[in-house]
Amino acid sequence: MLMDGTAAARRIVDQAAADAATLTANGVTPCLATVLVGSDPASVTYVRMKQNRSAKAGIGSWHVELPDTITTGTLVAALTELSQDPDVHGILLQHPVPPHIDERAAFEAIDPAKDVDGVTMHSFAAMAFGEPGFVSATPGGILRLLDEYEVDPAGKHAVVVGRSPILGKPVGMMLLARDATVTYCHSRTADLASYTRQADILVAAVGRPRFITGADIKPGAVVIDAGYNPGNVGDVDFDSAAEKASLITPVPGGVGPMTIAVLLEQTVEAARRQLVRR
Ligand code: NAP
């Protein structure tokens, strides 16, 4: 059975839109600032998609575009300015930034109260400690999709392939917080398939097209493909995996729309919290 991220995301965005309308009626229109460094075509598309979805949900957007020749200092200054701007409620720095820029330093310039993409160390720590904060959007979207399909991670063996700070690592920690037994795999894992074949819940977050095939999957597993590679191809070989899985996300239309939905939901929540604090 397909896990329809587009439909689940629509429900989240509809609620976010209703909440945004209430806030707007109270004098505050939620605003998401997107920051793009350089002109990588995939990043340009992702940012545009986020702006379009924001507009449809009644969320204002503010866009900052910087050339790929800028320094870390210039990017940090731009993000600091947005962090201090009372009209901006959420900030998204499109990942990845050009290699000469210190991406971690840039992320840390985002005020945690506006970190609606959940990329700062503060947000990561809050998630790890189970304290309030904004979760990393893609892992947050994955957990929401599991909830939509009534997949309870408690007691299940979740295997996460990938350990990046914005995807693999936090999704494993969120599954752990929901009482799954979690195994992380990465590029140095020996005999990867011996782990993936034990997974009740398998999360692919590798960045390699069709890397995981049906032969690597336990019959009846829930398969979440977070990968998004050129040509709209995931990290899972969908056709062979679908023969083994009980539930599987398509690419596109699985994790991607859920990521944007969580981003918008958290932007509205950030605006609400900032209004309450006034
Ligand atoms: P990343 O930072 O490049 O991390 C990739 C991870 O995969 C690393 O932990 C790496 O291990 C591991 N890996 C690489 N080759 C491997 C191999 N042969 N065997 C096992 N593990 C291997 O990528 P990311 O940012 O996490 O993104 C992963 C994928 O998700 C990409 O396709 C990306 O486009 C997609 N993504 C989608 C969304 C969305 O909204 N749908 C959002 C973010 C990312 P090491 O740590 O050992 O290097």
Short mmCIF file of C-alpha atoms and ligand atoms in Angstrom, two decimals:
data_model
loop_
_atom_site.label_atom_id
_atom_site.label_comp_id
_atom_site.label_asym_id
_atom_site.label_seq_id
_atom_site.Cartn_x
_atom_site.Cartn_y
_atom_site.Cartn_z
CA MET A 1 0.00 0.00 0.00
CA LEU A 2 1.22 3.46 -0.93
CA MET A 3 1.81 6.07 1.77
CA ASP A 4 0.33 9.11 0.07
CA GLY A 5 2.40 12.05 1.29
CA THR A 6 0.61 14.48 -1.00
CA ALA A 7 -2.79 13.81 0.60
CA ALA A 8 -1.41 13.77 4.17
CA ALA A 9 0.50 16.99 3.51
CA ARG A 10 -2.65 18.66 2.18
CA ARG A 11 -4.42 18.02 5.48
CA ILE A 12 -1.52 19.55 7.45
CA VAL A 13 -1.29 22.55 5.12
CA ASP A 14 -5.06 23.12 5.23
CA GLN A 15 -4.87 23.31 9.02
CA ALA A 16 -1.82 25.60 8.83
CA ALA A 17 -3.71 27.84 6.39
CA ALA A 18 -6.69 28.06 8.75
CA ASP A 19 -4.35 28.93 11.64
CA ALA A 20 -2.52 31.49 9.48
CA ALA A 21 -5.87 33.13 8.64
CA THR A 22 -6.71 33.42 12.34
CA LEU A 23 -3.33 35.00 13.06
CA THR A 24 -3.74 37.39 10.13
CA ALA A 25 -7.14 38.41 11.51
CA ASN A 26 -5.31 39.19 14.76
CA GLY A 27 -2.87 41.48 12.95
CA VAL A 28 0.06 39.13 12.32
CA THR A 29 0.56 37.44 8.95
CA PRO A 30 3.04 34.58 9.36
CA CYS A 31 6.10 35.17 7.19
CA LEU A 32 8.72 32.68 6.03
CA ALA A 33 12.06 34.06 4.85
CA THR A 34 13.90 31.83 2.39
CA VAL A 35 17.60 32.30 1.78
CA LEU A 36 19.28 30.89 -1.31
CA VAL A 37 23.00 31.08 -1.97
CA GLY A 38 23.99 30.57 -5.60
CA SER A 39 21.83 29.30 -8.41
CA ASP A 40 21.89 25.50 -8.23
CA PRO A 41 18.83 24.56 -10.33
CA ALA A 42 17.52 21.96 -7.85
CA SER A 43 17.82 24.43 -4.95
CA VAL A 44 16.12 27.16 -6.98
CA THR A 45 13.22 24.76 -7.64
CA TYR A 46 12.95 23.70 -3.97
CA VAL A 47 12.87 27.31 -2.77
CA ARG A 48 10.30 28.30 -5.36
CA MET A 49 8.13 25.34 -4.34
CA LYS A 50 8.30 26.41 -0.69
CA GLN A 51 7.37 30.01 -1.58
CA ASN A 52 4.43 28.88 -3.74
CA ARG A 53 3.07 26.58 -1.05
CA SER A 54 3.50 29.36 1.53
CA ALA A 55 1.52 31.78 -0.62
CA LYS A 56 -1.28 29.24 -1.10
CA ALA A 57 -1.50 28.78 2.68
CA GLY A 58 -1.73 32.54 3.29
CA ILE A 59 1.83 32.66 4.65
CA GLY A 60 3.86 35.62 3.49
CA SER A 61 7.29 35.00 2.07
CA TRP A 62 10.40 37.05 1.90
CA HIS A 63 13.23 35.90 -0.31
CA VAL A 64 16.93 36.66 -0.05
CA GLU A 65 19.17 35.58 -2.92
CA LEU A 66 22.92 35.80 -2.54
CA PRO A 67 25.64 35.05 -5.11
CA ASP A 68 27.76 31.93 -4.60
CA THR A 69 30.84 34.15 -4.21
CA ILE A 70 29.79 35.47 -0.78
CA THR A 71 31.69 34.71 2.41
CA THR A 72 30.43 32.92 5.49
CA GLY A 73 30.45 36.32 7.23
CA THR A 74 28.09 37.88 4.71
CA LEU A 75 25.67 34.96 4.96
CA VAL A 76 25.79 35.02 8.77
CA ALA A 77 25.07 38.79 8.68
CA ALA A 78 22.05 38.26 6.38
CA LEU A 79 20.65 35.53 8.64
CA THR A 80 21.26 37.61 11.76
CA GLU A 81 19.34 40.49 10.21
CA LEU A 82 16.38 38.20 9.43
CA SER A 83 16.57 36.78 12.97
CA GLN A 84 16.16 40.32 14.32
CA ASP A 85 13.40 41.36 11.92
CA PRO A 86 10.08 41.32 13.82
CA ASP A 87 8.13 40.82 10.57
CA VAL A 88 9.90 37.52 9.82
CA HIS A 89 8.68 34.51 11.81
CA GLY A 90 10.48 31.61 10.16
CA ILE A 91 13.81 31.32 8.36
CA LEU A 92 14.88 28.67 5.88
CA LEU A 93 18.43 28.53 4.57
CA GLN A 94 18.36 26.24 1.55
CA HIS A 95 20.82 23.36 1.96
CA PRO A 96 23.45 22.79 0.63
CA VAL A 97 25.39 26.05 0.52
CA PRO A 98 28.55 26.32 -1.65
CA PRO A 99 31.43 24.29 -0.16
CA HIS A 100 33.59 27.30 0.81
CA ILE A 101 30.87 28.47 3.23
CA ASP A 102 30.71 27.16 6.79
CA GLU A 103 27.14 25.87 6.72
CA ARG A 104 27.05 25.12 10.44
CA ALA A 105 28.06 28.72 11.29
CA ALA A 106 25.31 29.95 8.96
CA PHE A 107 22.65 27.69 10.49
CA GLU A 108 23.65 28.85 13.98
CA ALA A 109 22.93 32.47 13.00
CA ILE A 110 19.24 31.54 12.84
CA ASP A 111 17.33 32.47 15.99
CA PRO A 112 16.00 29.13 17.39
CA ALA A 113 12.57 30.81 17.78
CA LYS A 114 12.56 31.18 13.96
CA ASP A 115 14.28 27.88 13.15
CA VAL A 116 11.23 26.37 11.42
CA ASP A 117 13.42 23.99 9.39
CA GLY A 118 14.95 22.62 12.61
CA VAL A 119 18.60 22.97 11.62
CA THR A 120 20.21 24.66 14.62
CA MET A 121 22.05 22.89 17.43
CA HIS A 122 19.44 24.30 19.81
CA SER A 123 16.61 22.65 17.87
CA PHE A 124 18.53 19.39 17.61
CA ALA A 125 19.20 19.34 21.35
CA ALA A 126 15.58 20.19 22.15
CA MET A 127 14.47 17.29 19.95
CA ALA A 128 17.02 14.95 21.56
CA PHE A 129 15.97 15.93 25.10
CA GLY A 130 12.26 15.83 24.27
CA GLU A 131 11.91 19.55 25.00
CA PRO A 132 9.72 21.98 23.00
CA GLY A 133 11.28 23.33 19.83
CA PHE A 134 11.12 22.99 16.09
CA VAL A 135 11.96 19.61 14.63
CA SER A 136 13.99 19.07 11.52
CA ALA A 137 11.33 19.29 8.79
CA THR A 138 12.01 16.08 6.83
CA PRO A 139 12.26 13.80 9.89
CA GLY A 140 9.21 15.55 11.33
CA GLY A 141 7.35 14.87 8.08
CA ILE A 142 8.36 11.19 8.17
CA LEU A 143 7.01 10.75 11.71
CA ARG A 144 3.75 12.47 10.74
CA LEU A 145 3.38 10.16 7.75
CA LEU A 146 3.86 7.11 9.99
CA ASP A 147 1.16 8.52 12.28
CA GLU A 148 -1.18 9.07 9.33
CA TYR A 149 -0.90 5.37 8.48
CA GLU A 150 -1.14 4.32 12.13
CA VAL A 151 2.34 2.82 12.18
CA ASP A 152 3.34 2.80 15.84
CA PRO A 153 7.15 2.62 16.07
CA ALA A 154 7.03 1.27 19.67
CA GLY A 155 8.80 -2.07 19.91
CA LYS A 156 9.64 -2.12 16.20
CA HIS A 157 13.13 -2.38 14.78
CA ALA A 158 13.76 0.79 12.79
CA VAL A 159 16.80 0.82 10.53
CA VAL A 160 17.94 4.21 9.23
CA VAL A 161 20.38 4.23 6.33
CA GLY A 162 22.14 7.60 6.52
CA ARG A 163 23.26 9.73 9.45
CA SER A 164 23.29 13.32 8.22
CA PRO A 165 22.56 15.97 10.87
CA ILE A 166 19.38 17.18 9.14
CA LEU A 167 17.89 13.83 8.16
CA GLY A 168 19.30 10.44 9.15
CA LYS A 169 20.46 11.27 12.66
CA PRO A 170 17.33 13.16 13.81
CA VAL A 171 14.87 10.70 12.27
CA GLY A 172 16.55 7.86 14.18
CA MET A 173 16.36 9.86 17.41
CA MET A 174 12.70 10.68 16.83
CA LEU A 175 11.95 6.99 16.25
CA LEU A 176 13.87 6.17 19.43
CA ALA A 177 11.77 8.72 21.32
CA ARG A 178 8.73 6.82 20.05
CA ASP A 179 10.17 3.59 21.54
CA ALA A 180 11.53 1.96 18.41
CA THR A 181 14.77 0.00 18.62
CA VAL A 182 16.99 1.92 16.23
CA THR A 183 19.95 0.85 14.11
CA TYR A 184 21.90 3.43 12.13
CA CYS A 185 23.73 2.41 8.97
CA HIS A 186 26.13 4.56 6.96
CA SER A 187 28.88 4.41 4.38
CA ARG A 188 31.17 2.43 6.70
CA THR A 189 28.56 -0.17 7.66
CA ALA A 190 29.75 -3.67 6.78
CA ASP A 191 27.12 -5.96 5.23
CA LEU A 192 24.41 -3.30 5.04
CA ALA A 193 21.74 -5.72 3.76
CA SER A 194 22.05 -7.86 6.90
CA TYR A 195 20.68 -4.85 8.84
CA THR A 196 18.12 -3.60 6.37
CA ARG A 197 16.63 -7.11 6.11
CA GLN A 198 15.84 -6.95 9.84
CA ALA A 199 13.96 -3.67 9.60
CA ASP A 200 10.28 -3.44 10.49
CA ILE A 201 10.60 0.24 9.55
CA LEU A 202 13.28 1.08 7.00
CA VAL A 203 14.24 4.70 6.34
CA ALA A 204 16.43 5.32 3.31
CA ALA A 205 18.28 8.65 3.56
CA VAL A 206 21.36 8.02 1.47
CA GLY A 207 21.25 10.19 -1.65
CA ARG A 208 21.94 7.31 -4.07
CA PRO A 209 19.35 6.47 -6.70
CA ARG A 210 17.57 3.08 -6.24
CA PHE A 211 20.25 2.05 -3.74
CA ILE A 212 17.96 -0.21 -1.70
CA THR A 213 16.17 -2.96 -3.58
CA GLY A 214 13.51 -5.53 -2.74
CA ALA A 215 16.24 -8.05 -1.89
CA ASP A 216 17.31 -5.79 1.02
CA ILE A 217 13.84 -5.60 2.56
CA LYS A 218 12.07 -7.79 5.12
CA PRO A 219 8.64 -8.96 3.93
CA GLY A 220 5.94 -6.73 5.41
CA ALA A 221 8.31 -3.86 6.27
CA VAL A 222 7.26 -0.21 6.21
CA VAL A 223 9.62 1.47 3.75
CA ILE A 224 10.20 5.22 3.89
CA ASP A 225 12.18 6.61 0.98
CA ALA A 226 13.52 10.04 1.95
CA GLY A 227 15.89 10.14 -1.01
CA TYR A 228 15.40 12.61 -3.80
CA ASN A 229 17.85 12.26 -6.64
CA PRO A 230 18.02 13.86 -10.09
CA GLY A 231 15.19 12.67 -12.32
CA ASN A 232 12.72 12.38 -9.38
CA VAL A 233 14.27 9.10 -8.27
CA GLY A 234 14.38 7.95 -4.67
CA ASP A 235 16.96 5.92 -2.78
CA VAL A 236 14.73 2.84 -2.99
CA ASP A 237 14.09 0.79 -6.10
CA PHE A 238 10.34 1.21 -5.89
CA ASP A 239 9.13 -1.68 -8.04
CA SER A 240 11.12 -4.44 -6.34
CA ALA A 241 10.64 -2.91 -2.87
CA ALA A 242 6.87 -2.60 -3.30
CA GLU A 243 6.67 -6.38 -3.76
CA LYS A 244 8.06 -6.87 -0.23
CA ALA A 245 6.79 -3.86 1.74
CA SER A 246 3.44 -3.58 3.50
CA LEU A 247 3.60 0.22 3.20
CA ILE A 248 5.92 2.27 1.02
CA THR A 249 6.34 5.93 0.12
CA PRO A 250 6.45 6.91 -3.56
CA VAL A 251 8.98 9.37 -4.97
CA PRO A 252 7.77 11.96 -5.70
CA GLY A 253 4.66 12.28 -3.55
CA GLY A 254 5.88 10.70 -0.33
CA VAL A 255 8.31 12.39 2.05
CA GLY A 256 8.84 15.55 -0.06
CA PRO A 257 5.38 17.13 0.39
CA MET A 258 5.41 16.19 4.09
CA THR A 259 8.66 18.13 4.55
CA ILE A 260 7.12 21.31 3.15
CA ALA A 261 3.94 20.78 5.15
CA VAL A 262 5.89 20.57 8.43
CA LEU A 263 7.92 23.64 7.43
CA LEU A 264 4.73 25.66 6.90
CA GLU A 265 3.07 24.32 10.04
CA GLN A 266 6.13 25.30 12.08
CA THR A 267 6.21 28.76 10.48
CA VAL A 268 2.63 29.39 11.59
CA GLU A 269 3.46 28.05 15.05
CA ALA A 270 6.53 30.34 15.23
CA ALA A 271 4.33 33.34 14.37
CA ARG A 272 1.79 32.30 17.00
CA ARG A 273 4.48 32.00 19.69
CA GLN A 274 5.98 35.37 18.72
CA LEU A 275 2.53 36.97 18.92
CA VAL A 276 1.93 35.49 22.38
CA ARG A 277 5.30 36.84 23.58
CA ARG A 278 4.52 40.41 22.50
P1 NAP B 1 24.02 13.39 3.00
O1 NAP B 1 24.28 14.49 3.95
O2 NAP B 1 24.85 13.23 1.78
O3 NAP B 1 24.08 12.01 3.83
C1 NAP B 1 24.01 10.78 3.19
C2 NAP B 1 24.17 9.67 4.20
O4 NAP B 1 24.15 8.44 3.50
C3 NAP B 1 25.49 9.73 4.97
O5 NAP B 1 25.27 9.50 6.34
C4 NAP B 1 26.33 8.63 4.34
O6 NAP B 1 27.18 7.98 5.24
C5 NAP B 1 25.25 7.65 3.90
N1 NAP B 1 25.75 6.84 2.79
C6 NAP B 1 26.34 7.26 1.66
N2 NAP B 1 26.70 6.21 0.90
C7 NAP B 1 26.33 5.10 1.58
C8 NAP B 1 26.44 3.72 1.33
N3 NAP B 1 27.04 3.24 0.23
N4 NAP B 1 25.95 2.85 2.26
C9 NAP B 1 25.36 3.30 3.38
N5 NAP B 1 25.23 4.61 3.68
C10 NAP B 1 25.72 5.50 2.79
O7 NAP B 1 22.51 13.43 2.48
P2 NAP B 1 21.17 13.97 3.19
O8 NAP B 1 21.16 15.44 3.18
O9 NAP B 1 20.93 13.24 4.46
O10 NAP B 1 20.11 13.48 2.09
C11 NAP B 1 19.90 12.12 1.80
C12 NAP B 1 18.86 12.01 0.70
O11 NAP B 1 17.64 12.57 1.14
C13 NAP B 1 19.20 12.78 -0.59
O12 NAP B 1 18.67 12.06 -1.69
C14 NAP B 1 18.45 14.08 -0.44
O13 NAP B 1 18.11 14.68 -1.68
C15 NAP B 1 17.21 13.60 0.26
N6 NAP B 1 16.52 14.64 1.04
C16 NAP B 1 15.21 14.80 0.80
C17 NAP B 1 14.52 15.76 1.50
C18 NAP B 1 13.07 15.93 1.24
O14 NAP B 1 12.50 16.92 1.61
N7 NAP B 1 12.43 14.95 0.63
C19 NAP B 1 15.17 16.57 2.44
C20 NAP B 1 16.52 16.36 2.69
C21 NAP B 1 17.19 15.38 1.97
P3 NAP B 1 28.46 8.71 5.95
O15 NAP B 1 27.87 9.53 7.05
O16 NAP B 1 29.29 7.59 6.44
O17 NAP B 1 29.11 9.54 4.87
#
